[in-house]
């Protein structure tokens, strides 16, 4: 008998809900994905089979399914139970219907799916605290006995505040700032840990330290405290399984003991006060005398808000050893970490007991070289964050201390009270951020752009800490606009699905019944009472609230996961319907109505202009008057600027368009029709109101043109004229950009797409302000909030670690290097590098869910060479612009005879080549 030919495909990297072998899944139909590898070009999957088992036996066999899908296939077996461990394997068939071998097994384990699965009780230290003051961190402990060493053990744990847990003195897990930050009243995350190796037969001890965190610590620009509650608490459930099938459960209850110890206070923004003389050696191990400890009380809270952790948690990442310790002109001792980042300093010190060291963490030195935090204050309302750590020595040898529950955005550390002369070895910077898998790289022949790329990545690292924040210093808030602006770039550099989905769930939960989106997510209840009135009027601002629509759409493009659109659809629609009502109900708006409707009824087209309410506007354009106005008097001038109808109407149009596209993807034809008709009406209204007959726009600003061109709000016949006017405005600004937060991401794409690639490169390479490379020239190590973050004299302004202007990254990856998604999830990739700016090479890699995508090009005299990698089971289009060479070969042979090349189109402007998976090298030379 002939052997069945097996396929060249290998199935690997099995993922459940984007994760390798995850614990604590709570999706009822977890999405299963795998990667395929093959040595052959053009390899595809034609069918798959998934088999899932649990301890009892077979759970689900999909059978052979004729499908090329290899991502997010929902589990369709019997309903899954709490704590069920599922193992699974996959095989696939190739295009010749030859089966692959079965994959190595993967697994996932379900979390606690019902509130009734929790036997644990919420416990809180019994003593009274002063909510107006910072209080010492509680230490909790509970001994328990195990009859023998267990074969497996899981901890399910969460806290009001933050927790650090240990078993027998060994830390549980490697995550920090757990249980993370979310809209706590609605969704409080619990973590699941495999602690099988931390337990033994006989007496064991669980120890937990609690910190204030986001729950009751300082939040937002106003550093408001006690936002979610005043009392810290713990919920702990340890489930132990023995070899004989027996089970034992150890939970938090009234038996636990509590005390305070060396952490005298700890706050995310303010810092930490630690007195090492108060340490309690052995407190979290068996045999410790706890007789002087106090009790806990059981507290009643609903368990209905408990949800599993959907994402990578915060971990300790890079370490920095400072180059030197400086003495500033003012005589201060300052350590320079060489990199602005979010994290803490690990202090290593030897000195007498009782001596007190203070570390203040800042981002900048002033023009004279002295330590400053002034740029992080908005006086007189909001002082700069304290970001100060105080450490009192216990004495008697080397002491190593790393703060527990605080984190700072910093590069420089001002040191006071150090015993003797400090050296760099006394201070190690430890970066802390959400441990999202790194997915993207970019490099090119210009070191300044490589530095820009470095700065983008570090602003992302600094601001992806549990939620996407504006900055790691002043506000640390999940501003919706910033997240929307940066998401495409951030999702190239890291795998953001779990991180952003968690945030979007909070966004949907916190959206108001009328569809309005809060300014920041999570939006702490009562937060607005601490902000100026003008700021609170900006709730539901255009460009910010649109995160509700734009972010799910971005994620869908990057991960091809339709479930994201399904889950967010109601929220997306609620936002667009809010915009529509705002536009149409001119007489009952919340906030501002254009004065013209006070005299007459709106015309038909005006019902599609969003000219009610107030908005942040373009935000931080060079010479932007808005920030200053927000803290001043409410005048007609302020009202007029903040009404920004041209911006609001443009976003109304764009979100409506994306909603129509979303409805189409979800097969909701009725909505697709409604919203595409609505889009057309808004588009016409926008043109009538803001685009003149000669293509000139009101207001005459770079951002108006960029936005209108990017969102397709200029009639085709006027595109050329509008582009021309944009170019004039850029030239009038001395060939400088003049855009702010909202439209900067579209500036270079719009210029490139409208035949002005050279100007896009000129702006990219510009190094006088405002420009990206000005910051690079000034030695920035992160992206600044404003274009003049450090002015020509050397004085810092505003935050120096805001990622919004880093959104240029997406253009570097898609246009300079040339990797863009051509179909959702990179099922199809478009490689269309567009060299310029004197670059001689560029390359980028992206770890898609299908596998690695790579591009690398170089120009060598007249020769342009491009190497691309296309993952198995995907396809790609390679576009080589004619100006890069007219005669194109692959691997030294004519395109038509190259293996894996499925189509070639030679057009006037470019040669387009369709390819299947594999690695290809194209060479283009001028036609001889
Ligand atoms: C934040 C921004 C935010 C803005 C609202 C600022 O204070 O830092 O990044 O988007 O307010 O316009």
PDB file of C-alpha atoms and ligand atoms in Angstrom, residues 470 474-475 479 482 544 616 619 741 785 802, ligand 1:
ATOM      1  CA  UNK A 470      -0.849  60.166  28.460  1.00  0.00           C
ATOM      2  CA  UNK A 474       1.831  64.460  35.738  1.00  0.00           C
ATOM      3  CA  UNK A 475      -1.487  62.758  34.998  1.00  0.00           C
ATOM      4  CA  UNK A 479      -6.800  59.844  27.794  1.00  0.00           C
ATOM      5  CA  UNK A 482      -3.930  59.805  22.937  1.00  0.00           C
ATOM      6  CA  UNK A 544     -11.126  61.769  21.927  1.00  0.00           C
ATOM      7  CA  UNK A 616     -10.270  69.847  22.770  1.00  0.00           C
ATOM      8  CA  UNK A 619      -4.587  70.184  20.557  1.00  0.00           C
ATOM      9  CA  UNK A 741      -2.120  65.825  18.275  1.00  0.00           C
ATOM     10  CA  UNK A 785       4.169  66.180  24.708  1.00  0.00           C
ATOM     11  CA  UNK A 802       3.876  61.531  25.793  1.00  0.00           C
TER      12      UNK A 802
HETATM   13  C1  LIG B   1      -3.129  65.273  28.510  1.00  0.00           C
HETATM   14  C2  LIG B   1      -3.284  64.907  27.066  1.00  0.00           C
HETATM   15  C3  LIG B   1      -4.739  64.871  26.791  1.00  0.00           C
HETATM   16  C4  LIG B   1      -5.203  66.287  26.945  1.00  0.00           C
HETATM   17  C5  LIG B   1      -6.605  66.561  26.554  1.00  0.00           C
HETATM   18  C6  LIG B   1      -3.626  66.678  28.641  1.00  0.00           C
HETATM   19  O1  LIG B   1      -3.450  67.229  29.855  1.00  0.00           O
HETATM   20  O2  LIG B   1      -1.835  65.106  28.957  1.00  0.00           O
HETATM   21  O3  LIG B   1      -2.431  64.066  26.516  1.00  0.00           O
HETATM   22  O4  LIG B   1      -5.140  64.249  25.637  1.00  0.00           O
HETATM   23  O5  LIG B   1      -4.948  66.781  28.226  1.00  0.00           O
HETATM   24  O6  LIG B   1      -6.557  67.378  25.523  1.00  0.00           O
END
